[in-house]
XYZ file of N, CA and C in Angstrom:
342
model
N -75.822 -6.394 45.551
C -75.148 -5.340 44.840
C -73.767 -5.838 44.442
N -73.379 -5.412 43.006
C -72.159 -6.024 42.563
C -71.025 -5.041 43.467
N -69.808 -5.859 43.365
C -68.678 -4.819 43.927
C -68.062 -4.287 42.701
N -67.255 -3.209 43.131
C -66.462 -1.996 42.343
C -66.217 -3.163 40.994
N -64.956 -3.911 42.025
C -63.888 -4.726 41.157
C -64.854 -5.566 40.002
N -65.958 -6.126 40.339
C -67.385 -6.668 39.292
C -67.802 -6.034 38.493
N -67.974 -4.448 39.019
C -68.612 -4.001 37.762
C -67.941 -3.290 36.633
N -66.864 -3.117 37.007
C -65.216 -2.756 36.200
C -65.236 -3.983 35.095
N -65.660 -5.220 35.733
C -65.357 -6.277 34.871
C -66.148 -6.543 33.797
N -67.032 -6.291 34.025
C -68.355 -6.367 33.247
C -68.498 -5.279 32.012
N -67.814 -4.308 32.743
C -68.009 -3.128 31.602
C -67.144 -3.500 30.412
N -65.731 -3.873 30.930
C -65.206 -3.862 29.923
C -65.313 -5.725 29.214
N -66.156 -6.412 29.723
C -66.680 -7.411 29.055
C -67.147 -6.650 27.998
N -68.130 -6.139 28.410
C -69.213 -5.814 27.065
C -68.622 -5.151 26.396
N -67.449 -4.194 26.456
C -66.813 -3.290 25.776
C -65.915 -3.902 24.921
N -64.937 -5.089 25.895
C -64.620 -5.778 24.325
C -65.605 -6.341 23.308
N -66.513 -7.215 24.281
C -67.277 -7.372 23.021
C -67.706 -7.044 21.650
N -67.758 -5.586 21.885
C -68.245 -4.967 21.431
C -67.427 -4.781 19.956
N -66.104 -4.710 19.957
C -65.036 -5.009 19.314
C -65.002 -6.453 18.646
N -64.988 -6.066 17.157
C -64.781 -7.388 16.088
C -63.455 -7.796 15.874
N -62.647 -8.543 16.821
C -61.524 -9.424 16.524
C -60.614 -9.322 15.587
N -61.540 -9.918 14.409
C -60.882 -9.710 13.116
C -60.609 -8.322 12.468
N -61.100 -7.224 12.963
C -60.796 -5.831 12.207
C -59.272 -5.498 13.411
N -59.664 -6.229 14.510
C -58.328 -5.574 15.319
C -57.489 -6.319 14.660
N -57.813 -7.586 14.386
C -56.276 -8.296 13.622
C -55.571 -7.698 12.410
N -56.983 -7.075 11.723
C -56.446 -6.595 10.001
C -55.536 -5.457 10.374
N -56.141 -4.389 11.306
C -55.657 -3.233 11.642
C -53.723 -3.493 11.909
N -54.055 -4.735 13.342
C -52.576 -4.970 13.313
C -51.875 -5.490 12.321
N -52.241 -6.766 11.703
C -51.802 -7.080 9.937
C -51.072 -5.643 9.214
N -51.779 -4.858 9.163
C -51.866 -3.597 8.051
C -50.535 -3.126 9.021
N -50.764 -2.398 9.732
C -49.634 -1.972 11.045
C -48.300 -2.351 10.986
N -48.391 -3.804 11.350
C -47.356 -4.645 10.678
C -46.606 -4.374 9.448
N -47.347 -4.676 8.296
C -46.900 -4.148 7.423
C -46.067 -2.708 6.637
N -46.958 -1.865 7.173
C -46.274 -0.823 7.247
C -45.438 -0.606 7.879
N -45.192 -1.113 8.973
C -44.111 -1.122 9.587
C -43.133 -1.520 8.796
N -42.808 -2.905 8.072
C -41.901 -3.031 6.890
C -41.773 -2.184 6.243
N -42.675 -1.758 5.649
C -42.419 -1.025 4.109
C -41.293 0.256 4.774
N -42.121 0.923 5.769
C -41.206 2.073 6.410
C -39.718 2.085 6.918
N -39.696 0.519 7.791
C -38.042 0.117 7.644
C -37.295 -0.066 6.234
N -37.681 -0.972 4.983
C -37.043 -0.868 4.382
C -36.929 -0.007 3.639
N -37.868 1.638 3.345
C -37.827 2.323 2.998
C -36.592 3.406 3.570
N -36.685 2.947 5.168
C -35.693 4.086 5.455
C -34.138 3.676 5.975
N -34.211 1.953 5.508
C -32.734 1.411 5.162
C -31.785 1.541 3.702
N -33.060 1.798 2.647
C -32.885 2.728 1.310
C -32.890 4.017 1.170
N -33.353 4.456 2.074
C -32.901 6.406 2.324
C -31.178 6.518 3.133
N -31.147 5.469 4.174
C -30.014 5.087 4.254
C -28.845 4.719 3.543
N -28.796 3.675 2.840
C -27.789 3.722 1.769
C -27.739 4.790 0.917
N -28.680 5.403 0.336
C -28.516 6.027 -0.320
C -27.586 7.970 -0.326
N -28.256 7.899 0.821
C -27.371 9.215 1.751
C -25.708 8.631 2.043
N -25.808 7.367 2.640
C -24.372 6.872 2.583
C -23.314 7.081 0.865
N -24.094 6.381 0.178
C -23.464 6.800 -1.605
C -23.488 8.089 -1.825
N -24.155 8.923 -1.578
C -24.340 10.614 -1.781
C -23.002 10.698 -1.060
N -22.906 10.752 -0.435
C -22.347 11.179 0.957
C -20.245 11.098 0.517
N -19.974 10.056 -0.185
C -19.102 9.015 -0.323
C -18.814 9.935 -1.889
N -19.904 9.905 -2.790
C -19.580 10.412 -3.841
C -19.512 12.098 -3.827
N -19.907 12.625 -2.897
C -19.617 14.287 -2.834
C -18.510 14.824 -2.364
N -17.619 13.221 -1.191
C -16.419 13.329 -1.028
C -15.481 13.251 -2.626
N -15.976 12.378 -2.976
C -14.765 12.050 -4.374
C -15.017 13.241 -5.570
N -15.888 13.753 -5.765
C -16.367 14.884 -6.462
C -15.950 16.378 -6.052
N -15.914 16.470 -4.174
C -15.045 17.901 -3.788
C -13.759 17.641 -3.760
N -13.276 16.394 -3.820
C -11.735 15.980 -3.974
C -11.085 16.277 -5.540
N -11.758 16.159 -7.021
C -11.747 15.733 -8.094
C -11.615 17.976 -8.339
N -12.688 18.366 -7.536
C -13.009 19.539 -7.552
C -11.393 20.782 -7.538
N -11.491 20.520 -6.091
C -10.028 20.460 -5.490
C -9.229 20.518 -6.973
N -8.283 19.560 -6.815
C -7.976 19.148 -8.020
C -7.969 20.304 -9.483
N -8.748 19.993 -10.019
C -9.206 20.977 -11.132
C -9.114 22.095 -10.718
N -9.618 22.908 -9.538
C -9.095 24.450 -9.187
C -8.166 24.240 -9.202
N -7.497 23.739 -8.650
C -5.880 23.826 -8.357
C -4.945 24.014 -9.860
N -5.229 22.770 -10.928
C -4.722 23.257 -12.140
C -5.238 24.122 -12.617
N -6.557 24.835 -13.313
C -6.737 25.863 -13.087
C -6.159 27.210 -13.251
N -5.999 26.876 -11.686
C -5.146 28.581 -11.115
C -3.693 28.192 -11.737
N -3.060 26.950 -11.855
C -1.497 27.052 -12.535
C -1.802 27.378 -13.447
N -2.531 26.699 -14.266
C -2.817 27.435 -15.697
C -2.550 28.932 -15.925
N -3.566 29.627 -15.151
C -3.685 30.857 -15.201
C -2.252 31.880 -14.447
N -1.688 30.549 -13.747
C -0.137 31.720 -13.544
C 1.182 31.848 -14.907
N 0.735 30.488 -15.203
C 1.798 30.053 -16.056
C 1.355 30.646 -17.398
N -0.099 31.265 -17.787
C -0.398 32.001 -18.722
C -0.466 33.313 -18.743
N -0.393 33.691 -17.557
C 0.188 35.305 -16.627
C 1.707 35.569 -17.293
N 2.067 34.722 -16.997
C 3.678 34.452 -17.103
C 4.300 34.584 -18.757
N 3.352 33.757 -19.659
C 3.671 33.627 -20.657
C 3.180 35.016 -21.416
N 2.277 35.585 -21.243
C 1.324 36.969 -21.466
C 2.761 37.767 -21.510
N 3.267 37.950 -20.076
C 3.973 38.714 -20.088
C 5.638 38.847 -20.412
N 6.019 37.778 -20.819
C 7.264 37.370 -21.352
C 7.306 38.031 -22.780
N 5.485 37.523 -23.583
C 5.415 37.997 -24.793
C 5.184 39.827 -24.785
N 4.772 40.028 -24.227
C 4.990 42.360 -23.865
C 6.042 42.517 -23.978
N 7.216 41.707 -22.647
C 8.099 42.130 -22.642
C 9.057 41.938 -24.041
N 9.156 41.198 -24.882
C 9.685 40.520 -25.975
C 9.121 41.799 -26.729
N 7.597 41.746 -26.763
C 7.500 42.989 -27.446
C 7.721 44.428 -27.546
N 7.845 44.772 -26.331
C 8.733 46.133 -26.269
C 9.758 45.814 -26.603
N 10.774 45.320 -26.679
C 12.527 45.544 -26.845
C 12.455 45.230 -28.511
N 11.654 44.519 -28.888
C 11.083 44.820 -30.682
C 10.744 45.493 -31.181
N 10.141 46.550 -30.191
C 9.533 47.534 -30.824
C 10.918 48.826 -30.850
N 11.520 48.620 -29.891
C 12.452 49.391 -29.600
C 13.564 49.098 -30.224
N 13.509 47.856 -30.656
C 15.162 47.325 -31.545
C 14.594 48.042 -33.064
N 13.248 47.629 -33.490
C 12.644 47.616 -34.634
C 11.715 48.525 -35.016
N 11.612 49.904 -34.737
C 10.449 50.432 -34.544
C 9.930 50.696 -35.984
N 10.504 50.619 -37.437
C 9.729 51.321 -38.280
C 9.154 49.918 -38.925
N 10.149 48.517 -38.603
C 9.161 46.937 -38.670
C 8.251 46.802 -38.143
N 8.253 47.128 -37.065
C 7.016 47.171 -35.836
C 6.010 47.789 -36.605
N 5.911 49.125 -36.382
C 5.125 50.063 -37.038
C 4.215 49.397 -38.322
N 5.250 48.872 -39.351
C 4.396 48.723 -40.256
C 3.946 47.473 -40.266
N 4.138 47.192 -39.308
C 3.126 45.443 -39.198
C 1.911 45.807 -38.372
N 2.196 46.969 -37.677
C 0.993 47.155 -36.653
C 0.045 47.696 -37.696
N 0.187 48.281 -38.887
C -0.269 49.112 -39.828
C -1.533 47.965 -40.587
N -0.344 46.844 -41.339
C -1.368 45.558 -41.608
C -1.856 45.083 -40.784
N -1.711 45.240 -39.691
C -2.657 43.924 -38.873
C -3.827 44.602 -38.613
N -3.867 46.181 -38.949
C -5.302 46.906 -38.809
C -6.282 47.125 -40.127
N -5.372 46.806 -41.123
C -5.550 46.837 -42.539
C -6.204 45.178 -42.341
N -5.437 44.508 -42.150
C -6.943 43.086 -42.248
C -7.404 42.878 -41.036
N -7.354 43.477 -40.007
C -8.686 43.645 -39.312
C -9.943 44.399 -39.980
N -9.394 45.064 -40.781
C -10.468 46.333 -41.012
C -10.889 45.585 -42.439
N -10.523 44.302 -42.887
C -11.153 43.463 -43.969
C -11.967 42.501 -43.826
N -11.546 41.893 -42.497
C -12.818 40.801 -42.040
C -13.953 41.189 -41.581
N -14.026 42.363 -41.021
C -14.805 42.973 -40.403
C -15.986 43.855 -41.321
């Protein structure tokens, strides 16, 4: 009668056997390979998140920026808006029957283009 440790051995004799060499090699070949493709695929998902990354800094910086003039714009045209009211009341009040009749034409050729 064989022992334990013998017939353990035997089994998996025949069991490799049983197994064609060359398909385990292709399998690992293939394996292999993919293994590349997947590193350098995800050393190019890498850089590429790095450049994203780099350029969304210089783009919310650029961003920045542009709001910022922007909003001066819009104070310094606040500003100018209202310099011109004020200019225009004390004209209207230095000048009221000039006033008047300019406000008169400017509705007279509005009311021509239109």
């Amino acid at each position: 009668m064989d022992t334990p440790d013998s017939a353990s051995r035997v089994f998996c004799g025949r069991f490799l056997s049983m197994v064609n060499t060359d398909d385990v090699n292709a399998i690992i070949l293939a394996q292999k390979n993919m293994l590349d493709r997947f590193e350098k695929t995800n050393e190019m998902l890498l850089n590429f998140n790095n450049l994203s990354s780099v350029r969304l800094q210089q783009m919310s910086e650029r961003f920045m920026h542009h709001t910022r003039t922007l909003v001066d714009m819009k104070r310094d045209l606040d500003s100018i808006f209202r310099r011109i009211r004020t200019l225009k009341g004390k004209l209207a009040r230095q000048h009221p029957e000039a006033f008047s009749r300019f406000h008169r034409v400017a509705l007279a050729i509005l009311d021509l283009t239109l």
